PDB file of C-alpha atoms in Angstrom:
ATOM      1  CA  MET S 156       9.435  12.237   4.942  1.00  0.00           C
ATOM      2  CA  GLU S 157      13.225  12.373   4.898  1.00  0.00           C
ATOM      3  CA  LEU S 158      12.997  15.517   2.752  1.00  0.00           C
ATOM      4  CA  ASN S 159      10.278  17.361   4.582  1.00  0.00           C
ATOM      5  CA  ASP S 160      11.038  15.998   8.131  1.00  0.00           C
ATOM      6  CA  TRP S 161       7.406  14.929   8.686  1.00  0.00           C
ATOM      7  CA  LYS S 162       6.699  12.301  11.280  1.00  0.00           C
ATOM      8  CA  PHE S 163       3.586  10.759   9.692  1.00  0.00           C
ATOM      9  CA  ILE S 164       2.286  10.337   6.207  1.00  0.00           C
ATOM     10  CA  LYS S 165      -1.024   9.044   5.058  1.00  0.00           C
ATOM     11  CA  GLY S 166      -1.574   6.918   1.975  1.00  0.00           C
ATOM     12  CA  ALA S 167      -3.519   4.198   0.400  1.00  0.00           C
ATOM     13  CA  TYR S 168      -3.099   1.251  -1.839  1.00  0.00           C
ATOM     14  CA  ILE S 169      -5.756  -0.076  -4.092  1.00  0.00           C
ATOM     15  CA  THR S 170      -6.164  -3.605  -5.510  1.00  0.00           C
ATOM     16  CA  GLY S 171      -9.101  -3.808  -7.876  1.00  0.00           C
ATOM     17  CA  SER S 172     -12.065  -2.387  -6.003  1.00  0.00           C
ATOM     18  CA  HIS S 173     -10.343  -2.869  -2.601  1.00  0.00           C
ATOM     19  CA  TRP S 174      -8.717   0.035  -0.761  1.00  0.00           C
ATOM     20  CA  HIS S 175      -6.459  -0.079   2.264  1.00  0.00           C
ATOM     21  CA  PHE S 176      -5.269   3.105   3.984  1.00  0.00           C
ATOM     22  CA  VAL S 177      -1.910   3.250   5.280  1.00  0.00           C
ATOM     23  CA  ILE S 178      -0.030   5.424   7.882  1.00  0.00           C
ATOM     24  CA  LEU S 179       3.728   5.516   7.825  1.00  0.00           C
ATOM     25  CA  GLU S 180       5.392   6.741  10.931  1.00  0.00           C
ATOM     26  CA  LYS S 181       9.033   7.918  11.073  1.00  0.00           C
ATOM     27  CA  LEU S 182      10.692   6.861  14.308  1.00  0.00           C
ATOM     28  CA  GLU S 183      14.159   8.184  13.447  1.00  0.00           C
ATOM     29  CA  ARG S 184      16.286   8.646  10.304  1.00  0.00           C
ATOM     30  CA  HIS S 185      15.768   5.660   7.996  1.00  0.00           C
ATOM     31  CA  LYS S 186      13.648   3.897  10.647  1.00  0.00           C
ATOM     32  CA  TYR S 187       9.885   3.516  10.098  1.00  0.00           C
ATOM     33  CA  GLN S 188       6.829   1.687  11.156  1.00  0.00           C
ATOM     34  CA  TYR S 189       3.579   1.441   9.177  1.00  0.00           C
ATOM     35  CA  PHE S 190      -0.033   0.547   9.896  1.00  0.00           C
ATOM     36  CA  ILE S 191      -2.531  -0.833   7.434  1.00  0.00           C
ATOM     37  CA  SER S 192      -6.288  -0.306   7.808  1.00  0.00           C
ATOM     38  CA  GLN S 193      -9.116  -2.732   7.263  1.00  0.00           C
ATOM     39  CA  ASN S 194     -10.319  -3.315   3.718  1.00  0.00           C
ATOM     40  CA  PHE S 195     -12.734  -0.901   2.078  1.00  0.00           C
ATOM     41  CA  ASP S 196     -14.635  -2.304  -0.876  1.00  0.00           C
ATOM     42  CA  SER S 197     -15.334   0.599  -3.283  1.00  0.00           C
ATOM     43  CA  THR S 198     -18.275  -1.291  -4.873  1.00  0.00           C
ATOM     44  CA  LYS S 199     -20.272  -1.038  -1.643  1.00  0.00           C
ATOM     45  CA  ILE S 200     -21.808   2.357  -0.980  1.00  0.00           C
ATOM     46  CA  GLU S 201     -21.007   2.449   2.800  1.00  0.00           C
ATOM     47  CA  ASP S 202     -17.359   1.728   2.135  1.00  0.00           C
ATOM     48  CA  LEU S 203     -17.080   4.056  -0.909  1.00  0.00           C
ATOM     49  CA  THR S 204     -18.614   6.812   1.242  1.00  0.00           C
ATOM     50  CA  ALA S 205     -15.984   6.112   3.911  1.00  0.00           C
ATOM     51  CA  ILE S 206     -13.213   6.141   1.350  1.00  0.00           C
ATOM     52  CA  TYR S 207     -14.556   9.538   0.108  1.00  0.00           C
ATOM     53  CA  LYS S 208     -14.626  10.960   3.615  1.00  0.00           C
ATOM     54  CA  ASN S 209     -11.210   9.677   4.436  1.00  0.00           C
ATOM     55  CA  LEU S 210      -9.763  11.269   1.308  1.00  0.00           C
ATOM     56  CA  LEU S 211     -11.608  14.527   2.106  1.00  0.00           C
ATOM     57  CA  PHE S 212     -10.104  14.469   5.610  1.00  0.00           C
ATOM     58  CA  VAL S 213      -6.688  14.286   4.134  1.00  0.00           C
ATOM     59  CA  LYS S 214      -7.341  17.144   1.818  1.00  0.00           C
ATOM     60  CA  ASN S 215      -8.604  19.254   4.775  1.00  0.00           C
ATOM     61  CA  GLU S 216      -5.577  18.376   6.684  1.00  0.00           C
ATOM     62  CA  ILE S 217      -3.215  19.467   3.846  1.00  0.00           C
ATOM     63  CA  PHE S 218      -5.043  22.748   3.394  1.00  0.00           C
ATOM     64  CA  ALA S 219      -4.925  23.423   7.128  1.00  0.00           C
ATOM     65  CA  MET S 220      -1.192  22.530   7.251  1.00  0.00           C
ATOM     66  CA  VAL S 221      -0.452  24.989   4.387  1.00  0.00           C
ATOM     67  CA  GLU S 222      -2.476  27.719   6.100  1.00  0.00           C
ATOM     68  CA  ALA S 223      -0.640  27.379   9.468  1.00  0.00           C
TER      69      ALA S 223
ATOM     70  CA  MET Z 128      45.109 -16.407 -31.825  1.00  0.00           C
ATOM     71  CA  ASN Z 129      47.284 -13.394 -32.686  1.00  0.00           C
ATOM     72  CA  SER Z 130      48.334 -11.804 -29.417  1.00  0.00           C
ATOM     73  CA  GLU Z 131      47.515  -8.247 -30.547  1.00  0.00           C
ATOM     74  CA  ILE Z 132      43.943  -9.343 -31.477  1.00  0.00           C
ATOM     75  CA  GLU Z 133      43.762 -11.217 -28.175  1.00  0.00           C
ATOM     76  CA  LEU Z 134      44.869  -8.190 -26.213  1.00  0.00           C
ATOM     77  CA  LYS Z 135      42.293  -5.971 -28.100  1.00  0.00           C
ATOM     78  CA  LEU Z 136      39.476  -8.461 -27.398  1.00  0.00           C
ATOM     79  CA  LEU Z 137      40.469  -8.633 -23.653  1.00  0.00           C
ATOM     80  CA  LYS Z 138      40.272  -4.875 -23.439  1.00  0.00           C
ATOM     81  CA  GLU Z 139      36.784  -4.875 -25.178  1.00  0.00           C
ATOM     82  CA  ILE Z 140      35.621  -7.480 -22.701  1.00  0.00           C
ATOM     83  CA  GLU Z 141      36.770  -5.432 -19.757  1.00  0.00           C
ATOM     84  CA  GLU Z 142      35.103  -2.319 -21.147  1.00  0.00           C
ATOM     85  CA  LEU Z 143      31.830  -4.245 -21.651  1.00  0.00           C
ATOM     86  CA  LYS Z 144      32.008  -5.605 -18.107  1.00  0.00           C
ATOM     87  CA  ARG Z 145      32.531  -2.182 -16.723  1.00  0.00           C
ATOM     88  CA  LYS Z 146      29.493  -0.911 -18.638  1.00  0.00           C
ATOM     89  CA  VAL Z 147      27.294  -3.749 -17.386  1.00  0.00           C
ATOM     90  CA  HIS Z 148      28.424  -3.102 -13.776  1.00  0.00           C
ATOM     91  CA  LEU Z 149      27.595   0.515 -14.345  1.00  0.00           C
ATOM     92  CA  LEU Z 150      24.075  -0.245 -15.551  1.00  0.00           C
ATOM     93  CA  GLU Z 151      23.569  -2.696 -12.658  1.00  0.00           C
ATOM     94  CA  GLY Z 152      24.716   0.034 -10.244  1.00  0.00           C
ATOM     95  CA  GLN Z 153      27.700  -2.041  -9.161  1.00  0.00           C
ATOM     96  CA  ASP Z 154      30.352   0.481 -10.175  1.00  0.00           C
ATOM     97  CA  ASP Z 155      32.638   1.054  -7.108  1.00  0.00           C
ATOM     98  CA  HIS Z 156      32.809   4.806  -7.861  1.00  0.00           C
ATOM     99  CA  GLN Z 157      28.907   5.148  -8.156  1.00  0.00           C
ATOM    100  CA  ILE Z 158      26.234   5.299  -5.495  1.00  0.00           C
ATOM    101  CA  PRO Z 159      23.601   2.586  -6.235  1.00  0.00           C
ATOM    102  CA  THR Z 160      20.318   3.855  -7.580  1.00  0.00           C
ATOM    103  CA  TYR Z 161      17.091   2.050  -6.835  1.00  0.00           C
ATOM    104  CA  GLN Z 162      13.684   2.560  -8.362  1.00  0.00           C
ATOM    105  CA  TYR Z 163      10.854   2.048  -5.898  1.00  0.00           C
ATOM    106  CA  ARG Z 164       8.776   0.119  -8.384  1.00  0.00           C
ATOM    107  CA  LYS Z 165      11.546  -2.338  -9.066  1.00  0.00           C
ATOM    108  CA  ILE Z 166      13.302  -2.537  -5.648  1.00  0.00           C
ATOM    109  CA  ARG Z 167      12.972  -5.888  -3.897  1.00  0.00           C
ATOM    110  CA  ASP Z 168      11.625  -6.060  -0.248  1.00  0.00           C
ATOM    111  CA  ALA Z 169      15.028  -7.427   0.889  1.00  0.00           C
ATOM    112  CA  GLU Z 170      16.962  -4.591  -0.773  1.00  0.00           C
ATOM    113  CA  LEU Z 171      14.506  -1.931   0.717  1.00  0.00           C
ATOM    114  CA  LYS Z 172      14.970  -3.366   4.135  1.00  0.00           C
ATOM    115  CA  LYS Z 173      18.736  -2.986   3.841  1.00  0.00           C
ATOM    116  CA  LEU Z 174      18.285   0.713   3.147  1.00  0.00           C
ATOM    117  CA  PHE Z 175      15.601   1.465   5.760  1.00  0.00           C
ATOM    118  CA  GLU Z 176      14.458  -0.286   8.987  1.00  0.00           C
ATOM    119  CA  ILE Z 177      10.765  -0.614   8.342  1.00  0.00           C
ATOM    120  CA  LYS Z 178       8.176  -2.807  10.183  1.00  0.00           C
ATOM    121  CA  GLN Z 179       4.489  -3.240  10.077  1.00  0.00           C
ATOM    122  CA  LYS Z 180       2.587  -2.669  13.407  1.00  0.00           C
ATOM    123  CA  LEU Z 181      -0.923  -4.257  13.721  1.00  0.00           C
ATOM    124  CA  ASP Z 182      -2.500  -1.539  15.791  1.00  0.00           C
ATOM    125  CA  LYS Z 183      -5.612  -0.161  14.204  1.00  0.00           C
ATOM    126  CA  GLN Z 184      -6.286   2.499  16.816  1.00  0.00           C
ATOM    127  CA  ILE Z 185      -4.038   4.875  14.924  1.00  0.00           C
ATOM    128  CA  PHE Z 186      -6.739   5.205  12.326  1.00  0.00           C
ATOM    129  CA  GLU Z 187      -9.522   6.355  14.873  1.00  0.00           C
ATOM    130  CA  GLN Z 188      -9.070  10.050  14.357  1.00  0.00           C
ATOM    131  CA  TRP Z 189      -8.906   9.754  10.591  1.00  0.00           C
ATOM    132  CA  PHE Z 190     -11.736   7.453  10.036  1.00  0.00           C
ATOM    133  CA  ASN Z 191     -14.105   8.709  12.734  1.00  0.00           C
ATOM    134  CA  ASN Z 192     -14.190  12.151  11.272  1.00  0.00           C
ATOM    135  CA  PRO Z 193     -17.437  14.197  11.495  1.00  0.00           C
ATOM    136  CA  ILE Z 194     -17.408  15.084   7.822  1.00  0.00           C
ATOM    137  CA  GLU Z 195     -20.976  15.254   6.326  1.00  0.00           C
ATOM    138  CA  ILE Z 196     -21.275  14.754   2.599  1.00  0.00           C
ATOM    139  CA  GLU Z 197     -23.834  16.480   0.386  1.00  0.00           C
ATOM    140  CA  HIS Z 198     -26.641  14.768  -1.398  1.00  0.00           C
ATOM    141  CA  SER Z 199     -24.985  15.488  -4.810  1.00  0.00           C
ATOM    142  CA  VAL Z 200     -21.954  13.577  -3.541  1.00  0.00           C
ATOM    143  CA  GLU Z 201     -24.095  10.623  -2.499  1.00  0.00           C
ATOM    144  CA  VAL Z 202     -25.576  10.577  -5.992  1.00  0.00           C
ATOM    145  CA  PHE Z 203     -22.193  10.771  -7.503  1.00  0.00           C
ATOM    146  CA  LEU Z 204     -20.839   7.849  -5.427  1.00  0.00           C
ATOM    147  CA  ASN Z 205     -23.884   5.720  -6.199  1.00  0.00           C
ATOM    148  CA  ASP Z 206     -23.483   6.456  -9.947  1.00  0.00           C
ATOM    149  CA  LEU Z 207     -19.799   5.553  -9.787  1.00  0.00           C
ATOM    150  CA  ILE Z 208     -20.692   2.139  -8.307  1.00  0.00           C
ATOM    151  CA  ALA Z 209     -23.442   1.582 -10.799  1.00  0.00           C
ATOM    152  CA  GLU Z 210     -21.140   2.282 -13.699  1.00  0.00           C
ATOM    153  CA  ASN Z 211     -18.273   0.143 -12.521  1.00  0.00           C
ATOM    154  CA  GLU Z 212     -19.319  -2.648 -10.135  1.00  0.00           C
ATOM    155  CA  SER Z 213     -19.937  -5.302 -12.854  1.00  0.00           C
ATOM    156  CA  LEU Z 214     -16.675  -4.388 -14.727  1.00  0.00           C
ATOM    157  CA  VAL Z 215     -14.083  -3.670 -12.009  1.00  0.00           C
ATOM    158  CA  GLU Z 216     -12.954  -7.338 -11.776  1.00  0.00           C
ATOM    159  CA  TYR Z 217     -11.877  -7.076 -15.439  1.00  0.00           C
ATOM    160  CA  TYR Z 218     -10.070  -3.714 -15.115  1.00  0.00           C
ATOM    161  CA  HIS Z 219      -6.365  -3.391 -15.775  1.00  0.00           C
ATOM    162  CA  GLU Z 220      -4.406  -0.928 -13.740  1.00  0.00           C
ATOM    163  CA  GLU Z 221      -4.975   1.820 -16.238  1.00  0.00           C
ATOM    164  CA  ASP Z 222      -8.715   1.176 -16.425  1.00  0.00           C
ATOM    165  CA  LEU Z 223      -8.919   1.355 -12.645  1.00  0.00           C
ATOM    166  CA  LYS Z 224      -7.167   4.718 -12.599  1.00  0.00           C
ATOM    167  CA  ILE Z 225      -9.436   6.187 -15.359  1.00  0.00           C
ATOM    168  CA  TYR Z 226     -12.828   4.799 -14.304  1.00  0.00           C
ATOM    169  CA  LEU Z 227     -12.621   4.625 -10.545  1.00  0.00           C
ATOM    170  CA  ILE Z 228      -9.797   6.368  -8.961  1.00  0.00           C
ATOM    171  CA  THR Z 229      -9.551   9.522 -10.987  1.00  0.00           C
ATOM    172  CA  PRO Z 230     -13.228  10.487 -10.838  1.00  0.00           C
ATOM    173  CA  LEU Z 231     -13.114  10.051  -7.079  1.00  0.00           C
ATOM    174  CA  LEU Z 232      -9.922  12.234  -6.693  1.00  0.00           C
ATOM    175  CA  ASN Z 233     -11.295  14.840  -8.993  1.00  0.00           C
ATOM    176  CA  LYS Z 234     -14.504  14.974  -7.017  1.00  0.00           C
ATOM    177  CA  ILE Z 235     -12.430  15.552  -3.845  1.00  0.00           C
ATOM    178  CA  LYS Z 236     -10.612  18.291  -5.804  1.00  0.00           C
ATOM    179  CA  PHE Z 237      -7.178  18.707  -4.352  1.00  0.00           C
ATOM    180  CA  LEU Z 238      -6.603  21.863  -6.457  1.00  0.00           C
ATOM    181  CA  ASN Z 239      -6.557  25.141  -4.603  1.00  0.00           C
ATOM    182  CA  ARG Z 240      -4.961  27.979  -6.568  1.00  0.00           C
ATOM    183  CA  GLU Z 241      -4.898  30.424  -3.766  1.00  0.00           C
ATOM    184  CA  LYS Z 242      -2.975  28.104  -1.536  1.00  0.00           C
ATOM    185  CA  GLU Z 243      -0.872  26.959  -4.558  1.00  0.00           C
ATOM    186  CA  ILE Z 244      -1.702  23.265  -4.049  1.00  0.00           C
ATOM    187  CA  ARG Z 245      -2.493  20.713  -6.606  1.00  0.00           C
ATOM    188  CA  GLY Z 246      -2.252  17.031  -6.989  1.00  0.00           C
ATOM    189  CA  PHE Z 247       0.498  15.437  -9.006  1.00  0.00           C
ATOM    190  CA  TYR Z 248       0.310  12.325 -11.074  1.00  0.00           C
ATOM    191  CA  GLU Z 249       3.406  10.213 -11.372  1.00  0.00           C
ATOM    192  CA  LEU Z 250       5.664  12.874  -9.958  1.00  0.00           C
ATOM    193  CA  SER Z 251       9.245  11.644  -9.819  1.00  0.00           C
ATOM    194  CA  MET Z 252      11.158  12.334  -6.625  1.00  0.00           C
ATOM    195  CA  SER Z 253      14.500  11.132  -5.487  1.00  0.00           C
ATOM    196  CA  TYR Z 254      16.069  10.727  -2.060  1.00  0.00           C
ATOM    197  CA  VAL Z 255      19.842  11.008  -2.254  1.00  0.00           C
ATOM    198  CA  THR Z 256      22.202   9.964   0.480  1.00  0.00           C
ATOM    199  CA  ASP Z 257      25.925   9.146   0.404  1.00  0.00           C
ATOM    200  CA  GLN Z 258      25.077   5.502   0.379  1.00  0.00           C
ATOM    201  CA  PHE Z 259      22.153   5.257  -2.090  1.00  0.00           C
ATOM    202  CA  ILE Z 260      19.656   7.031  -4.379  1.00  0.00           C
ATOM    203  CA  LEU Z 261      16.084   5.995  -4.157  1.00  0.00           C
ATOM    204  CA  MET Z 262      13.729   7.167  -6.941  1.00  0.00           C
ATOM    205  CA  VAL Z 263      10.008   7.089  -6.336  1.00  0.00           C
ATOM    206  CA  ARG Z 264       6.952   8.100  -8.390  1.00  0.00           C
ATOM    207  CA  LEU Z 265       4.080   9.673  -6.406  1.00  0.00           C
ATOM    208  CA  ILE Z 266       0.459   9.558  -7.512  1.00  0.00           C
ATOM    209  CA  LEU Z 267      -0.656  12.356  -5.313  1.00  0.00           C
ATOM    210  CA  SER Z 268       1.503  14.863  -3.592  1.00  0.00           C
ATOM    211  CA  TYR Z 269       1.564  18.558  -2.884  1.00  0.00           C
ATOM    212  CA  PRO Z 270       4.426  21.140  -2.794  1.00  0.00           C
ATOM    213  CA  LYS Z 271       6.399  21.662   0.359  1.00  0.00           C
ATOM    214  CA  ALA Z 272       4.787  24.477   2.314  1.00  0.00           C
TER     215      ALA Z 272
END
């Protein structure tokens, strides 16, 4: 974010079968706040479907950003 | 002890101390280098001001997306669970990457040759300032547009 001057970046961390999505927001140089989502259990079909859709959303966002 | 030998030993000790300081990033003439995997929370918070916020609203637009998935993807996801659910609690980090995470990311397919985009695995990046160097390794990233 410091290199590309983005304000938000999306990510995830995974512990075993459990996923949490994260948004990091840049407030100013070297100053950030971050948000952590609820847990998604990748062994449950509803949650895994949501994980898949959330990742696909990020992909679409990236492709749209590059096209713009 | 012979003073010449003593002097020589003292010089060797000083040289070793200097090398240890260099390895620990304590050399006065060198900017400290941190690796994200090894940096402690307290050290990271000295470099950046970073706080968690408890608001979940920020995820609304991302999670409530209108994306529909195809039947073939539903089948894929069900198969992924069936193959892994009884084993996942025994997986090490590398097992998790190979059996659960990579198949999912490959199904999403972040590769787009036309747009010159692809995913990166363990890409090393560094952020250099006049105060410190921070090295990170990214699991997924894409080239700067």
